[in-house]
Amino acid sequence: MVSAPRSFTPLPTQPSFISLSPEEKESGRWSRANMQRAMEILHRDGLLAITGLVDPEHVVALRDSMLATAQVIKQQVKELSQYNHGISSNFLMSAPLADPDLRFQDVFANRFVHQVVEGYLGPGIKLNLLTANCAIAGATQRQNVHKDAPWLHPNCPGMLNTNLALSDFTPENGSTEFWLGSHNCTTGHDQVWPTRESATPLCDVAPDTLEERRRVRPGAQIRVPMGTITLRDMRTWHAGMPNLTDQDRIMTAVGYSAAWWPEPEQRMKAPSSARPLLTATDHALEFIPDADWLAISQNWDLADESSIKLPDVPGHRKRSSAPEGEKEWVALNEVRDEEKYVRE
Ligand SMILES: O=C(O)CCC(=O)C(=O)O
């Protein structure tokens, strides 16, 4: 007898949550059950949402400060190189790390976040990224779907970004579109390449790969409440979206790499006064005097040599000038020239 075809519940396209309980808060550690759930969600989806980690008053104070800063930045951004991904609807900014009144431990050095990041990336995590994203009020353009990995990344968890939502995130105000589960087994074959001879791909996902994935598990704009921290494997496909409301939508970002991740040639700069806060884990930051940091912290212009820079990535370095240990930087997903998707 032939049995009827089995039907399966589709995997979610919205993020799954864990929430910190009063008992966990009191003990300073996640329960075994919540850690298991966090690991399962991160490995399945490449994105995990956590509530109850940050004092709501801290979220409001940061939101008010950063909304005011965003107004100033908006007067200054004129060139596409000043926008995130060269699309004039989203820019990078820095959180107020030099302000002792806004340098909140539960936002920038949260021990419950550290426990989950270590569970996923392994012991010895390094803080290597400090940014924030502003989806500009009233902007109508969207970004291409991309990974935050414009190089041949390894096929395993290696970098994780943590974002704090400073408002409710909804499709109306430009919440990020995520393609859950896309981090698993994604390779350079899925990315757009500048030319067939290029050594590293761009971060954009190739259109044919995207259409194939849409049939399996499509992307969706997330809905998470203000104060949620989302943890995202940097390989997970996503896109910045139009913000159709009249208020800027901001999220802070604190990123971590695995202990075995290569030392960046150019570290992310941070203000010296924030050192005690930002060294709760190992780090790959360069601490500079607060006045020097303040002078560059809101300048993210890719075309400006003096702007604050994201950490460089190993695959961007020429093999000949790579430090000895990094000559071993050969990910399993080498892509032959004839396999590359080259944008016309
Ligand atoms: O601000 C957002 O929603 C996402 C921005 C983004 O995709 C990026 O910075 O890579």
Coordinates of C-alpha atoms and ligand atoms in Angstrom, one line a residue:
M1 CA 0.0 0.0 0.0
V2 CA 1.3 3.5 -0.9
S3 CA 1.0 5.8 2.0
A4 CA -0.4 9.3 1.5
P5 CA 2.2 12.0 1.0
R6 CA 3.3 13.5 4.4
S7 CA 2.9 17.2 5.0
F8 CA 5.2 19.2 7.1
T9 CA 4.7 22.5 9.0
P10 CA 6.7 25.1 7.1
L11 CA 9.7 26.6 8.9
P12 CA 9.0 30.1 10.2
T13 CA 9.9 33.3 8.3
Q14 CA 9.7 35.4 11.5
P15 CA 12.4 35.3 14.2
S16 CA 12.0 32.9 17.2
F17 CA 12.4 34.3 20.7
I18 CA 13.9 33.5 24.1
S19 CA 13.1 35.7 27.1
L20 CA 15.2 36.2 30.2
S21 CA 13.3 35.1 33.3
P22 CA 13.6 36.7 36.7
E23 CA 15.4 33.6 38.0
E24 CA 17.9 33.7 35.2
K25 CA 18.5 37.4 35.8
E26 CA 19.0 36.7 39.5
S27 CA 21.5 33.9 38.9
G28 CA 23.4 35.6 36.1
R29 CA 23.1 32.6 33.8
W30 CA 20.7 31.3 31.2
S31 CA 18.8 28.1 32.2
R32 CA 19.9 25.0 30.4
A33 CA 16.6 24.9 28.5
N34 CA 16.9 28.5 27.2
M35 CA 20.5 27.9 26.1
Q36 CA 19.4 24.8 24.2
R37 CA 16.6 26.8 22.6
A38 CA 18.9 29.6 21.7
M39 CA 21.4 27.3 20.0
E40 CA 18.7 25.4 18.1
I41 CA 17.2 28.7 16.8
L42 CA 20.6 30.2 15.8
H43 CA 21.7 27.1 14.0
R44 CA 18.3 26.6 12.3
D45 CA 17.5 30.3 11.4
G46 CA 20.8 32.3 11.6
L47 CA 18.8 34.8 13.7
L48 CA 17.6 34.8 17.3
A49 CA 15.5 37.4 19.1
I50 CA 15.9 38.0 22.9
T51 CA 13.7 40.1 25.1
G52 CA 14.1 41.2 28.7
L53 CA 17.8 41.9 28.5
V54 CA 17.9 45.7 28.5
D55 CA 16.5 48.1 31.0
P56 CA 13.7 49.9 29.1
E57 CA 14.9 53.3 30.4
H58 CA 18.3 52.7 28.8
V59 CA 16.6 52.0 25.5
V60 CA 14.6 55.2 25.7
A61 CA 17.7 57.3 26.7
L62 CA 19.7 55.8 23.8
R63 CA 16.9 56.3 21.3
D64 CA 16.4 59.9 22.2
S65 CA 20.2 60.7 22.0
M66 CA 20.6 58.8 18.7
L67 CA 17.5 60.2 17.0
A68 CA 19.0 63.7 17.7
T69 CA 22.4 62.7 16.3
A70 CA 20.7 61.2 13.2
Q71 CA 19.1 64.6 12.5
V72 CA 22.6 66.2 12.5
I73 CA 24.0 63.4 10.3
K74 CA 21.1 63.9 7.8
Q75 CA 22.3 67.5 7.2
Q76 CA 25.7 66.2 6.3
V77 CA 25.1 63.2 4.1
K78 CA 25.2 64.2 0.4
E79 CA 27.2 61.6 -1.5
L80 CA 26.2 58.0 -2.0
S81 CA 29.5 56.9 -0.5
Q82 CA 28.2 58.3 2.8
Y83 CA 25.3 55.9 2.8
N84 CA 25.2 52.3 3.8
H85 CA 25.6 50.0 0.7
G86 CA 25.5 53.2 -1.4
I87 CA 21.7 53.3 -1.1
S88 CA 20.4 56.7 0.1
S89 CA 17.8 55.2 2.6
N90 CA 20.1 53.9 5.3
F91 CA 23.3 55.2 7.0
L92 CA 25.7 53.8 9.5
M93 CA 26.3 55.8 12.7
S94 CA 28.1 55.3 16.1
A95 CA 26.4 54.8 19.4
P96 CA 27.4 57.5 22.1
L97 CA 30.2 55.4 23.5
A98 CA 32.1 58.4 24.8
D99 CA 29.2 59.5 27.0
P100 CA 29.4 57.9 30.5
D101 CA 25.7 58.5 31.0
L102 CA 24.7 56.4 27.9
R103 CA 27.4 53.7 28.0
F104 CA 25.1 51.0 29.3
Q105 CA 26.5 47.7 30.3
D106 CA 23.3 45.8 29.5
V107 CA 23.5 47.2 25.9
F108 CA 27.2 47.1 25.1
A109 CA 28.5 44.3 27.3
N110 CA 25.6 42.2 28.3
R111 CA 26.7 39.0 30.0
F112 CA 23.6 37.0 28.8
V113 CA 24.5 38.0 25.2
H114 CA 28.1 36.9 25.8
Q115 CA 26.9 33.5 27.0
V116 CA 24.8 32.9 23.9
V117 CA 27.6 34.2 21.5
E118 CA 30.1 31.9 23.2
G119 CA 27.7 29.0 22.9
Y120 CA 27.5 29.7 19.2
L121 CA 31.0 30.8 18.3
G122 CA 33.0 28.9 20.9
P123 CA 35.1 30.2 23.9
G124 CA 37.4 33.2 23.5
I125 CA 35.0 35.4 21.5
K126 CA 36.3 38.8 20.4
L127 CA 34.3 42.1 20.2
N128 CA 35.3 43.4 16.8
L129 CA 32.4 45.6 15.5
L130 CA 30.6 48.7 16.9
T131 CA 28.1 50.5 14.6
A132 CA 24.4 51.4 14.4
N133 CA 22.0 51.6 11.5
C134 CA 19.5 54.3 10.7
A135 CA 16.7 53.6 8.3
I136 CA 15.8 57.1 7.3
A137 CA 12.2 58.3 7.8
G138 CA 10.3 58.6 4.5
A139 CA 13.0 56.9 2.4
T140 CA 11.6 54.6 -0.3
Q141 CA 14.6 52.6 -1.6
R142 CA 15.5 49.1 -0.5
Q143 CA 18.9 47.4 -0.4
N144 CA 19.7 44.3 -2.5
V145 CA 19.5 41.1 -0.5
H146 CA 23.1 40.4 0.8
K147 CA 25.3 38.7 3.4
D148 CA 27.6 40.9 5.5
A149 CA 30.4 38.8 4.0
P150 CA 32.0 40.2 0.8
W151 CA 34.7 37.6 0.8
L152 CA 34.9 33.8 0.9
H153 CA 33.7 33.1 4.4
P154 CA 34.1 29.8 6.2
N155 CA 31.1 27.5 6.2
C156 CA 30.6 27.5 9.9
P157 CA 29.7 30.1 12.6
G158 CA 32.5 32.6 12.6
M159 CA 31.0 36.1 13.1
L160 CA 27.8 37.2 14.9
N161 CA 26.2 40.6 15.1
T162 CA 23.9 41.7 17.9
N163 CA 21.4 44.5 17.3
L164 CA 19.3 46.4 19.8
A165 CA 16.0 47.7 18.4
L166 CA 15.5 51.3 19.6
S167 CA 11.9 51.3 18.5
D168 CA 9.3 48.7 17.6
F169 CA 10.5 47.2 14.4
T170 CA 7.7 46.7 11.8
P171 CA 7.5 46.5 8.0
E172 CA 6.1 50.1 8.1
N173 CA 9.2 51.6 9.6
G174 CA 11.8 49.6 7.6
S175 CA 12.5 46.6 9.8
T176 CA 15.2 44.5 8.2
E177 CA 14.1 41.7 5.7
F178 CA 15.7 38.4 6.8
W179 CA 16.0 35.1 4.9
L180 CA 16.0 32.7 7.7
G181 CA 18.1 29.6 7.4
S182 CA 20.0 31.0 4.5
H183 CA 23.3 31.0 6.5
N184 CA 23.4 27.2 6.4
C185 CA 25.7 26.0 3.6
T186 CA 25.7 29.4 1.7
T187 CA 28.9 29.8 -0.2
G188 CA 30.5 32.2 -2.7
H189 CA 28.5 30.4 -5.4
D190 CA 25.5 32.3 -4.0
Q191 CA 27.1 35.7 -4.4
V192 CA 27.5 38.2 -7.2
W193 CA 31.1 38.6 -8.4
P194 CA 32.5 41.8 -9.9
T195 CA 34.3 39.9 -12.7
R196 CA 35.1 36.3 -13.5
E197 CA 38.7 36.9 -12.5
S198 CA 37.9 38.6 -9.2
A199 CA 39.4 36.9 -6.1
T200 CA 36.5 37.9 -3.8
P201 CA 32.8 38.2 -4.4
L202 CA 30.5 41.2 -3.5
C203 CA 28.0 40.8 -0.6
D204 CA 24.9 40.7 -2.8
V205 CA 23.1 37.4 -3.3
A206 CA 22.9 36.3 -7.0
P207 CA 19.3 36.8 -8.4
D208 CA 18.9 33.1 -9.5
T209 CA 20.0 31.8 -6.1
L210 CA 17.5 34.2 -4.5
E211 CA 14.6 33.0 -6.6
E212 CA 15.5 29.4 -5.8
R213 CA 15.5 30.1 -2.1
R214 CA 12.2 32.1 -2.3
R215 CA 10.5 28.8 -3.2
V216 CA 11.9 27.1 -0.1
R217 CA 11.9 29.7 2.7
P218 CA 11.3 33.3 1.5
G219 CA 12.5 36.4 3.2
A220 CA 10.3 38.5 5.4
Q221 CA 10.5 41.8 7.3
I222 CA 10.8 41.1 11.0
R223 CA 8.4 42.3 13.7
V224 CA 10.2 42.7 17.1
P225 CA 9.3 45.0 20.0
M226 CA 11.5 47.9 21.1
G227 CA 14.3 46.7 23.3
T228 CA 14.7 43.4 21.6
I229 CA 18.2 42.2 20.9
T230 CA 18.6 40.2 17.8
L231 CA 21.6 38.0 17.2
R232 CA 22.5 37.3 13.6
D233 CA 25.0 35.0 12.0
M234 CA 26.8 37.3 9.5
R235 CA 26.2 34.8 6.7
T236 CA 22.4 35.2 7.0
W237 CA 20.9 36.9 3.9
H238 CA 19.1 40.2 4.7
A239 CA 18.3 43.7 3.3
G240 CA 17.7 47.2 4.7
M241 CA 14.1 48.3 3.7
P242 CA 12.2 51.5 3.1
N243 CA 11.0 53.4 6.2
L244 CA 7.6 54.8 5.3
T245 CA 7.0 56.5 8.7
D246 CA 8.1 60.0 9.8
Q247 CA 10.5 58.7 12.5
D248 CA 14.0 57.4 11.8
R249 CA 14.4 53.7 12.8
I250 CA 17.7 53.0 14.6
M251 CA 19.4 49.9 15.9
T252 CA 22.8 49.7 17.6
A253 CA 25.2 46.9 16.7
V254 CA 27.9 45.1 18.6
G255 CA 29.6 42.3 16.7
Y256 CA 31.8 39.4 17.7
S257 CA 34.2 37.0 16.0
A258 CA 35.3 33.5 17.0
A259 CA 38.6 33.1 18.7
W260 CA 40.1 31.6 15.6
W261 CA 39.1 34.5 13.3
P262 CA 42.1 36.2 11.8
E263 CA 43.4 39.4 13.4
P264 CA 42.1 42.4 11.3
E265 CA 44.8 44.5 9.7
Q266 CA 42.6 47.5 10.5
R267 CA 40.8 47.3 13.8
M268 CA 37.5 49.1 14.6
K269 CA 38.3 52.3 16.6
A270 CA 36.6 52.9 20.0
P271 CA 37.0 55.7 22.6
S272 CA 39.5 55.0 25.4
S273 CA 37.0 55.9 28.1
A274 CA 34.9 52.9 27.0
R275 CA 37.7 50.4 27.4
P276 CA 36.6 49.1 30.8
L277 CA 33.2 48.4 29.4
L278 CA 34.3 46.9 26.1
T279 CA 36.9 44.5 27.4
A280 CA 34.5 42.3 29.3
T281 CA 35.4 39.8 26.6
D282 CA 38.5 39.6 24.4
H283 CA 38.4 42.2 21.6
A284 CA 39.9 43.3 18.3
L285 CA 39.4 47.1 18.8
E286 CA 41.8 50.0 18.7
F287 CA 41.2 52.3 21.6
I288 CA 42.0 56.0 20.7
P289 CA 41.6 59.2 22.8
D290 CA 38.0 60.2 23.2
A291 CA 38.5 63.5 21.4
D292 CA 40.0 61.7 18.3
W293 CA 37.2 59.2 18.3
L294 CA 34.5 61.9 18.6
A295 CA 36.0 63.7 15.6
I296 CA 35.4 60.7 13.3
S297 CA 32.7 58.6 15.0
Q298 CA 29.8 59.9 12.8
N299 CA 31.9 60.0 9.6
W300 CA 31.3 56.7 7.7
D301 CA 32.1 58.0 4.2
L302 CA 33.7 55.1 2.3
A303 CA 35.4 57.7 0.0
D304 CA 37.0 59.5 2.9
E305 CA 40.4 58.2 4.2
S306 CA 39.9 59.8 7.6
S307 CA 36.5 58.3 8.2
I308 CA 35.8 55.6 10.9
K309 CA 36.2 52.2 9.2
L310 CA 34.7 48.8 9.6
P311 CA 37.3 46.2 10.5
D312 CA 38.9 44.9 7.3
V313 CA 38.2 41.3 6.3
P314 CA 40.8 38.6 5.6
G315 CA 39.6 37.7 2.1
H316 CA 40.2 41.3 1.0
R317 CA 43.9 41.1 1.7
K318 CA 46.3 40.2 -1.0
R319 CA 47.5 36.7 -0.3
S320 CA 51.2 37.8 -0.9
S321 CA 50.9 40.4 1.9
A322 CA 48.9 38.3 4.3
P323 CA 50.5 37.5 7.6
E324 CA 51.9 34.0 7.9
G325 CA 48.9 32.4 9.8
E326 CA 46.5 33.9 7.3
K327 CA 48.0 32.1 4.3
E328 CA 45.9 29.3 5.7
W329 CA 42.8 31.4 5.0
V330 CA 41.3 28.9 2.5
A331 CA 37.6 28.4 3.0
L332 CA 36.1 25.1 1.8
N333 CA 33.9 27.0 -0.6
E334 CA 36.5 28.0 -3.3
V335 CA 34.6 29.0 -6.4
R336 CA 35.9 28.2 -9.9
D337 CA 35.8 31.1 -12.4
E338 CA 33.2 29.3 -14.6
E339 CA 31.0 28.9 -11.5
K340 CA 30.8 32.6 -10.7
Y341 CA 27.7 34.7 -11.1
V342 CA 28.9 37.9 -12.7
R343 CA 26.5 40.9 -12.8
E344 CA 26.1 42.3 -16.4
Ligands
LIG1 O1 19.3 48.7 8.8 C1 18.9 47.6 8.4 O2 17.7 47.2 8.6 C2 19.9 46.7 7.7 C3 21.1 47.3 7.1 C4 22.0 46.3 6.5 O3 21.5 45.4 5.9 C5 23.4 46.4 6.6 O4 23.9 47.3 7.2 O5 24.1 45.4 6.1

